[in-house]
Coordinates of C-alpha atoms in Angstrom, one line a residue:
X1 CA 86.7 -50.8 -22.1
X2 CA 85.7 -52.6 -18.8
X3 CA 82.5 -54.1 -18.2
X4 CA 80.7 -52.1 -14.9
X5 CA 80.3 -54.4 -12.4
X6 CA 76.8 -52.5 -12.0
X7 CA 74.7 -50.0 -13.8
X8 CA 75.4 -46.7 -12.8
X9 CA 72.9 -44.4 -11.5
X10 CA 71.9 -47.5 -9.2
X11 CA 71.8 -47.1 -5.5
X12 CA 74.4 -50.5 -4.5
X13 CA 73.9 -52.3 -1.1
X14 CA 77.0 -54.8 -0.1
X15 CA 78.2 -56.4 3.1
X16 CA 80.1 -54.6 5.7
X17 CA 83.3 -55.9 4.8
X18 CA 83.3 -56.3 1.2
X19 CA 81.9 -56.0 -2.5
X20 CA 78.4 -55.7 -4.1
X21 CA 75.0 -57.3 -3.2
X22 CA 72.6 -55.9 -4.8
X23 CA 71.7 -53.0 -6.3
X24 CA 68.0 -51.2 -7.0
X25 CA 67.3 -47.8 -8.9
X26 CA 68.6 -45.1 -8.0
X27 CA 64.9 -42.5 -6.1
X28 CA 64.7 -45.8 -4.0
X29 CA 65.8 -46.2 -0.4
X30 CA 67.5 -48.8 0.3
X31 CA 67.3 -51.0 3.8
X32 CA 70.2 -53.1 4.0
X33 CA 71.2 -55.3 6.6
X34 CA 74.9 -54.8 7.4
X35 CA 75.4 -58.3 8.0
X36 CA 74.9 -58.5 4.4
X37 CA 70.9 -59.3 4.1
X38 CA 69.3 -56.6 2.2
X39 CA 65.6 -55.7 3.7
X40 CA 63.6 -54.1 1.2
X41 CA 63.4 -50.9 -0.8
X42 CA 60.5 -48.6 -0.9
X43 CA 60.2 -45.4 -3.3
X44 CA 61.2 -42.7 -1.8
X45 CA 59.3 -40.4 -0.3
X46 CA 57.0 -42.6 1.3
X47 CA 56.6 -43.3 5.4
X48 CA 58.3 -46.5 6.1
X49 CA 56.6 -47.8 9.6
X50 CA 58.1 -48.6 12.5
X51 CA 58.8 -52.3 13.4
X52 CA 56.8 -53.5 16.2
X53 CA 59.6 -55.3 17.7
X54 CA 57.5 -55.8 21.7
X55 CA 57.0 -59.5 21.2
X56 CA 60.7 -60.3 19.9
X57 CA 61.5 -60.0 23.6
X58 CA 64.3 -57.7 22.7
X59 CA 66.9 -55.8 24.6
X60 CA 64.3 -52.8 24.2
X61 CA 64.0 -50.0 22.0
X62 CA 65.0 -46.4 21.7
X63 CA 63.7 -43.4 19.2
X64 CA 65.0 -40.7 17.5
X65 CA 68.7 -42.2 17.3
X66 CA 71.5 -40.7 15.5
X67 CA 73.0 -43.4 13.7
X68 CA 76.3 -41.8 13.0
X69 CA 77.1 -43.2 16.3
X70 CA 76.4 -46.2 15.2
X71 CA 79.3 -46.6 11.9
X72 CA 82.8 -46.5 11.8
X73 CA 82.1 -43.5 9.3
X74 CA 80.0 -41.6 11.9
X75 CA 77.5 -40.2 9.5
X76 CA 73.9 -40.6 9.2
X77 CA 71.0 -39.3 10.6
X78 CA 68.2 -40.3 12.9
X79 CA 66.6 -43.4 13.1
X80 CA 62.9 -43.4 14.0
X81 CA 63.2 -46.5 16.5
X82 CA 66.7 -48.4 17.2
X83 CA 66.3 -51.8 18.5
X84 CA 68.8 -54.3 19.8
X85 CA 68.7 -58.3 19.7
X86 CA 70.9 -60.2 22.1
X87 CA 69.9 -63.8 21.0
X88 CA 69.2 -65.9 17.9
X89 CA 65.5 -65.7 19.2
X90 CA 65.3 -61.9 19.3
X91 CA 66.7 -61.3 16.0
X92 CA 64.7 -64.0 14.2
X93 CA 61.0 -62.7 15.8
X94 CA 62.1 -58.9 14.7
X95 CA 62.7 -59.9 11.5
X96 CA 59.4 -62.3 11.0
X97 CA 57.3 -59.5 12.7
X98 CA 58.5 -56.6 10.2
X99 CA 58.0 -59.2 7.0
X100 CA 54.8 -59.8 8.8
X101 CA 53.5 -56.3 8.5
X102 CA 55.2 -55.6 5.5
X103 CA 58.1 -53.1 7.4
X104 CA 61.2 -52.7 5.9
X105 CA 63.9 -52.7 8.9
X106 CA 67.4 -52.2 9.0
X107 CA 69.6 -54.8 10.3
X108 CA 72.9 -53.0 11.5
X109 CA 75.7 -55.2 12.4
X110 CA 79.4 -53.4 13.3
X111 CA 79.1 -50.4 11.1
X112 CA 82.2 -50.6 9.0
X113 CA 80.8 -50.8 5.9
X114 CA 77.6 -48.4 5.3
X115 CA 76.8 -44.8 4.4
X116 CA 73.2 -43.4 5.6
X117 CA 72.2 -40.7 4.7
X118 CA 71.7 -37.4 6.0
X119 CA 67.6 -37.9 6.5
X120 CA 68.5 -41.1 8.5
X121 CA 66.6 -44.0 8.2
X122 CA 62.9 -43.5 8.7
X123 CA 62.5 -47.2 10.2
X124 CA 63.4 -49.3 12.3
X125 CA 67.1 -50.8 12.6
X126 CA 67.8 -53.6 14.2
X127 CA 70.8 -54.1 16.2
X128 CA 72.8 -57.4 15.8
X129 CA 74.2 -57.7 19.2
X130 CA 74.0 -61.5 19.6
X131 CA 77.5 -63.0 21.3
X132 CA 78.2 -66.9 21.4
X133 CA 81.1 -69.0 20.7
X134 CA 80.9 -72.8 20.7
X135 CA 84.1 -75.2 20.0
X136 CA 84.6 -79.0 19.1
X137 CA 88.1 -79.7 18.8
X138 CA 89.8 -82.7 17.8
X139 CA 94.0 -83.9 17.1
X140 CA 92.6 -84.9 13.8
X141 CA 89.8 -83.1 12.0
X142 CA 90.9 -79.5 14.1
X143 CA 88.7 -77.0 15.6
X144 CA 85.3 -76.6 14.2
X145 CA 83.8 -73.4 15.8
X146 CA 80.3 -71.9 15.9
X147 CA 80.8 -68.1 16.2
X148 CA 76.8 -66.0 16.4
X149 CA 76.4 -63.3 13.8
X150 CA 77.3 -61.2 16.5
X151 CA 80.7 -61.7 17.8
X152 CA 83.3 -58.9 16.5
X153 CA 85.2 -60.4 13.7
X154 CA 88.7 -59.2 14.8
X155 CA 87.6 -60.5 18.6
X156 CA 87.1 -64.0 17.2
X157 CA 90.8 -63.9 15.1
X158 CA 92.5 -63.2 18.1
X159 CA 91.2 -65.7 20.0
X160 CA 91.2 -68.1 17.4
X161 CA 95.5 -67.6 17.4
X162 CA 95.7 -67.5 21.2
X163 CA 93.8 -71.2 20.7
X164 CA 96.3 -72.1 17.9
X165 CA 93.2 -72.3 15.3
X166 CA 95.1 -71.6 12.6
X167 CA 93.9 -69.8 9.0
X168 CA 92.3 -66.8 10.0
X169 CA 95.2 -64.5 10.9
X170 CA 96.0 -63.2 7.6
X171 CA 92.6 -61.5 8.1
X172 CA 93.2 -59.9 11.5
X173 CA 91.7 -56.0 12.3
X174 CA 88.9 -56.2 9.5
X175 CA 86.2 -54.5 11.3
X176 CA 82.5 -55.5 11.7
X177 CA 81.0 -58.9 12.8
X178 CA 81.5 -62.2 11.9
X179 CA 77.6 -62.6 10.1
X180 CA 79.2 -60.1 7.8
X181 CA 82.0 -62.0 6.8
X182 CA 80.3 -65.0 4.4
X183 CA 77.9 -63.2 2.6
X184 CA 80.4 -60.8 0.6
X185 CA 83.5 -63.5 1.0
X186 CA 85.6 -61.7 3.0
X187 CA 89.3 -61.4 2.6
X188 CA 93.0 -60.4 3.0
X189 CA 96.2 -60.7 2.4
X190 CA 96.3 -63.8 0.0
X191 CA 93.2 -65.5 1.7
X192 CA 89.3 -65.5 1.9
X193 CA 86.9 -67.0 4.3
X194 CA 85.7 -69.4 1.9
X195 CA 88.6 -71.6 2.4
X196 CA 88.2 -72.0 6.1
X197 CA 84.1 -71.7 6.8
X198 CA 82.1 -75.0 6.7
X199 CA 78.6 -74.2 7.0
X200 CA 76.3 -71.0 7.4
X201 CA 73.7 -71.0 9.5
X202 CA 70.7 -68.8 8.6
X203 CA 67.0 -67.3 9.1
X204 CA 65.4 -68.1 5.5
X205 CA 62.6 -65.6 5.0
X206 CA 61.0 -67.1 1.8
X207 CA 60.8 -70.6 3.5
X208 CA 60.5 -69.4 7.2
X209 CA 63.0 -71.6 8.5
X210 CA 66.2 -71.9 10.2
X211 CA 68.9 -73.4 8.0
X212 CA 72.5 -74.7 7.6
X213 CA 74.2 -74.4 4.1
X214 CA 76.9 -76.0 3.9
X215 CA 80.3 -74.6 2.4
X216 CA 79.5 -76.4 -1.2
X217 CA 76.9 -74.6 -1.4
X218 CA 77.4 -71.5 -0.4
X219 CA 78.6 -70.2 -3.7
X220 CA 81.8 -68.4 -3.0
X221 CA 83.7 -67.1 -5.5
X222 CA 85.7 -63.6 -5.2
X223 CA 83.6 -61.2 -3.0
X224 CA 80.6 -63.2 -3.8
X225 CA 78.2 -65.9 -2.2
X226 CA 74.8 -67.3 -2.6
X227 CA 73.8 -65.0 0.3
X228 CA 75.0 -61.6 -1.6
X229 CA 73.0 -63.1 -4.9
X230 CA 69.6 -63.2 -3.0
X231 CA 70.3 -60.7 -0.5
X232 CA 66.5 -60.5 0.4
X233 CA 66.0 -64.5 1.4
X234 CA 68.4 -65.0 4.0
X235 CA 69.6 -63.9 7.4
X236 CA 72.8 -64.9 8.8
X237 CA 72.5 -66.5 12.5
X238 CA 75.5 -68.1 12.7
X239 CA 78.9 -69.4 10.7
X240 CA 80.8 -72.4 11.3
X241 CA 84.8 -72.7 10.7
X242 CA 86.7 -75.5 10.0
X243 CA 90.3 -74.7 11.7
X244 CA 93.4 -76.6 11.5
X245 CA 95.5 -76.6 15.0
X246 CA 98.7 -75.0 15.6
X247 CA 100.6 -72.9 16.0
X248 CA 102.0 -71.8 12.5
X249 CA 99.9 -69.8 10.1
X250 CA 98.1 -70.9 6.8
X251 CA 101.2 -70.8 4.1
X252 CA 102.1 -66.6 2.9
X253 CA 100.8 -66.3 -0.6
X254 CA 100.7 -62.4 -0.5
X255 CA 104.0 -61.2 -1.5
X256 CA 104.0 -57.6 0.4
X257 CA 103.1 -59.7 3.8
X258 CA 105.9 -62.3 2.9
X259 CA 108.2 -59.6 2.4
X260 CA 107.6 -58.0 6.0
X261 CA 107.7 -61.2 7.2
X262 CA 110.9 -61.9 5.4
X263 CA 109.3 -65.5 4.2
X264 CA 109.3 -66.7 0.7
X265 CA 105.8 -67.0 -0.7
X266 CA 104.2 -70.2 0.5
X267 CA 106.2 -70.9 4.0
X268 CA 104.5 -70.8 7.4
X269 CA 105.1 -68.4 9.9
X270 CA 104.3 -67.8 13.5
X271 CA 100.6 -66.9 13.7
X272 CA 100.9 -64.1 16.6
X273 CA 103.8 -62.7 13.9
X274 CA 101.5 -62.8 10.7
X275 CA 99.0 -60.9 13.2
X276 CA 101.6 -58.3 13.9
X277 CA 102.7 -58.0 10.8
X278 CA 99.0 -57.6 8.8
X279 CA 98.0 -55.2 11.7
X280 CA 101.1 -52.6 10.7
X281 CA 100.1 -53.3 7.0
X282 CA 97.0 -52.2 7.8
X283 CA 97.3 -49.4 10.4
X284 CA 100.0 -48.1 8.1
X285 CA 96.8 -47.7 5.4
X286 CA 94.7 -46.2 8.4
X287 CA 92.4 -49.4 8.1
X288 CA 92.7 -50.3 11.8
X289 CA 90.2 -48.5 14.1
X290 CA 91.6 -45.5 15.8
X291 CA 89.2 -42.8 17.8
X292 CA 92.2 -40.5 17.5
X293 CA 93.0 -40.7 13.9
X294 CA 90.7 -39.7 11.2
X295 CA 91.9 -41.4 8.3
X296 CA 90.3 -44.2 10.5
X297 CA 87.2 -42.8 10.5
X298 CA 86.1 -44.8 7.1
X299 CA 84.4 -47.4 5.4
X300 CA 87.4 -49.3 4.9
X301 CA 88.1 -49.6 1.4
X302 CA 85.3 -47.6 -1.3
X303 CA 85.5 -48.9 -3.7
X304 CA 86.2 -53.0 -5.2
X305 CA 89.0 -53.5 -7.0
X306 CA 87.8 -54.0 -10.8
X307 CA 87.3 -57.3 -12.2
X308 CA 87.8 -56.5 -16.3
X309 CA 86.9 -58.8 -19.0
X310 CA 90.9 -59.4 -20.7
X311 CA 94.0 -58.8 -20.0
X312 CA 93.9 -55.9 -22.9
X313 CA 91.5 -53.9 -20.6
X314 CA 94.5 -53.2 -17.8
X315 CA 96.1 -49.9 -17.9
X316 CA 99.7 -50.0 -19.1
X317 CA 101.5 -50.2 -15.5
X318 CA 98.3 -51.2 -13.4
X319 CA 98.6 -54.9 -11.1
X320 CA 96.4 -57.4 -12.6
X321 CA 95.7 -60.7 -10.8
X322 CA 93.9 -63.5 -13.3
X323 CA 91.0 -65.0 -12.0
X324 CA 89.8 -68.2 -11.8
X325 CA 86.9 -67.6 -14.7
X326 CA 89.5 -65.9 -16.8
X327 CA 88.4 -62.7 -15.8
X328 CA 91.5 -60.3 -14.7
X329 CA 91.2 -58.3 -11.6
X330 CA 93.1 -54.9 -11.1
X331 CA 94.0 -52.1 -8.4
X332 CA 91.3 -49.6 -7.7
X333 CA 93.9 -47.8 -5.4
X334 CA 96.6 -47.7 -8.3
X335 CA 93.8 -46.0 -10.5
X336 CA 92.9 -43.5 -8.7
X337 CA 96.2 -42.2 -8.1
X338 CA 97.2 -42.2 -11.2
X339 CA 94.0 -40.3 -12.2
X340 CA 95.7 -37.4 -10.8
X341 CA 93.4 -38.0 -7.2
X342 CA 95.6 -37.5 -4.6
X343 CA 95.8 -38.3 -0.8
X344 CA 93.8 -35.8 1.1
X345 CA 91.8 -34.4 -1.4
X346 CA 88.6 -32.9 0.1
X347 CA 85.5 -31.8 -0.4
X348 CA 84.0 -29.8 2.5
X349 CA 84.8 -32.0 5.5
X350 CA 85.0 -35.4 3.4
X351 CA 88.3 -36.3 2.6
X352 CA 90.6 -39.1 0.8
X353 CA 92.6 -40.7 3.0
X354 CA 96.3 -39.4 3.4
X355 CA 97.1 -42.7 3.9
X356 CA 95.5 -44.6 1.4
X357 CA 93.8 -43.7 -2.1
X358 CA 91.1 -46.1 -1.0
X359 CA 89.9 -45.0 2.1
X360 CA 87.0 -41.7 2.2
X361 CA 87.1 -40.3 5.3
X362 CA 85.2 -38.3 7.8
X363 CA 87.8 -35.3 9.0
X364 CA 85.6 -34.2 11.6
X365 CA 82.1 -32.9 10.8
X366 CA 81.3 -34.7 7.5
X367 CA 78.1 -34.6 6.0
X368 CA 76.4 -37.9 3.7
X369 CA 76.6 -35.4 1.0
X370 CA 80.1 -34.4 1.0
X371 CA 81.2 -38.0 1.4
X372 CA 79.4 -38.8 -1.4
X373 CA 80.2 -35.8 -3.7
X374 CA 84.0 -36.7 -3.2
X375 CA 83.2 -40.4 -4.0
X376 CA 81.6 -39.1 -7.5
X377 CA 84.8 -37.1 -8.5
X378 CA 87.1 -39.6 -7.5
X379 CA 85.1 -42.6 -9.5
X380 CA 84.4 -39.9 -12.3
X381 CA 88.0 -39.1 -12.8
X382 CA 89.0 -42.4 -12.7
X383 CA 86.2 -43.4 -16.0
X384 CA 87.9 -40.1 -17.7
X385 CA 91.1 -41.3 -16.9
X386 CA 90.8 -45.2 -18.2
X387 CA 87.0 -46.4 -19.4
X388 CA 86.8 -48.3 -15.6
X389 CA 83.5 -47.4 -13.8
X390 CA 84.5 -48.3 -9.9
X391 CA 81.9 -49.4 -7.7
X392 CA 81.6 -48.9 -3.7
X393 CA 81.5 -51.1 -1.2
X394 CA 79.6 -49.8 1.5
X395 CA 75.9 -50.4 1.7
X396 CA 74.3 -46.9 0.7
X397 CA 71.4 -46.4 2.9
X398 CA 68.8 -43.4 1.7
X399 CA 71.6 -42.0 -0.3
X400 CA 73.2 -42.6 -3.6
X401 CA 76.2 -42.2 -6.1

């Protein structure tokens, strides 16, 4: 039997591109920042106040906004006051002036990886708009960029291949923002951004100061980081990467990317060819943004893949990957199908994926509700089915499993 990776019953809050952050009892509502940072939670129930955000000097402020515009999902209802911040500056003196007055705000970052629910948010979120890339290269040492919380992840890996930064490409068309990207470890395709980022710069709300934490001390293990363990202290501003230069990728390690790239595991290959080829990969999953094509219209992945105690606790067939701390880590997608889910099942306008076992999706007219209904039946079949409790990934805003 597998050890839940959470209580169930609990409401779980992660980072837009990736695993658990933190979790709080389910009757709470949750305010969760989507660049990982949870805000606060507040029975539910009660009024949450609007931010008073004037001062910040921010991009301005708008009421009554429907945030399914706002995620990749396109569900959620209205926000009381949606606020935007350009600059470091504006999203640092938002976030001081709600702690202030003891407001909890959401901070909303590319929308890839939240639910909210039908009610909305009654708040105020904070949009992380701020843009900024900064660059010291050198033959030796390589490129060591400064990318602001900001700047759209998939933006930033593109530009780092047409630079010849090399090590981010196996990671190309994640969605969301690059503040996202440390705080749940992101990864793909063999690699994490643990092995390239050498310092995070953030907004520390117990100490009220700025900060830079270096890699070493980050934390990062698989879909994990300091920053996801205290998910109320800190802020993300800004992350630096350490890139070598060229114009070969980081060696293949994943063997279904190797194999389209007809390498053998651990050669090099053209970086703007790993691109195309992880891009297919993905698109082929519908995990590549798509206005057109509703098996985009997702969270990304659902649920985590499970990380079970011993070997003994895999299903007879399942992948299993050993982990560094012994642990074993297995497919959530292979679980679910063979749990008798199958592509396209829906529930009222909430459907899985025909593409991918992993992906819930938004067929049209989806409500919070029916999105969330289908995510119980596919993780309740899948305890029947095996003794494995799987655990989302998006951020659940005023809604719960």
């Amino acid at each position: 039997m597998s050890t839940p990776q959470q209580p169930t019953g609990e409401t779980v809050a992660s980072a837009p591109n990736g695993d658990v952050i933190a979790s709080v009892p389910t009757g709470e509502t949750l305010a969760a920042a989507s660049n990982g940072d949870v805000i606060a939670s507040v029975p539910t129930g009660e009024t949450l106040a609007s931010a008073d955000t004037s001062a910040s000097g921010a991009a301005g402020a708008a009421e009554d906004i429907r945030l399914a515009s706002y995620t990749t999902l396109r569900i959620g209802g209205p926000a009381d006051q949606l606020v935007e911040v350009t600059t470091e500056q504006e999203l640092i003196a938002a976030v001081r002036e709600a702690d202030a007055a003891v407001q909890p705000v959401l901070l909303l970052s590319g929308g890839s990886n939240v639910v909210i629910g039908d009610e909305g948010f009654r708040g105020t979120v904070i949009k992380i708009a701020t843009r900024g890339i900064r660059i010291d290269a050198d033959a030796c040492s390589g490129a060591m960029v400064h990318v602001q919380a900001g700047e759209d992840w998939d933006g930033f890996v593109q530009r780092a291949i047409a630079e010849e930064w090399s090590g981010l490409e196996s990671m190309s068309g994640i969605p969301g923002l690059t503040g996202s990207t440390p705080v749940q470890n992101v990864g793909a395709y063999g690699y994490e951004v643990a092995e390239t980022i050498a310092s995070v710069r953030v907004w520390d709300r117990v100490d009220h100061a700025v900060r830079t934490i270096f890699a070493a001390d980050c934390g990062f293990t698989y879909r994990n980081s300091r920053f996801k363990a205290d998910p109320t202290r800190y802020v993300v501003l800004e992350v630096a990467f350490q890139l070598p230069l060229g114009n070969l990728s980081a060696p293949i390690g994943y063997a279904e990317l190797a194999r389209v790239l007809d390498v053998e595991p651990g050669k090099r290959a053209p970086m703007t060819e790993v691109r195309e080829a992880v891009l297919a990969l993905r698109s082929g999953k519908g995990m590549v943004l798509d206005e057109s094509d509703h098996d985009t219209w997702s969270a990304g992945s659902f649920f985590t893949n499970p990380l079970l105690d011993t070997t003994a606790e895999v299903p007879a067939g399942a992948p299993q990957w050993p982990q560094p701390d012994g642990r074993v880590k297995t497919s959530a997608a292979w679980l679910i199908e063979h749990a008798g889910v199958a592509k396209g099942f829906a529930i009222g306008d909430a459907a899985v994926s025909t593409k991918h076992t992993l992906a819930l999706t938004n067929r049209g007219n989806a409500t919070a509700k029916e999105l969330l209904a289908l995510a119980t039946h596919v993780r309740t079949q899948v305890q029947q089915a095996f003794g494995i409790t799987l655990v989302n990934e998006p951020v659940l805003v005023n809604c719960s499993l």
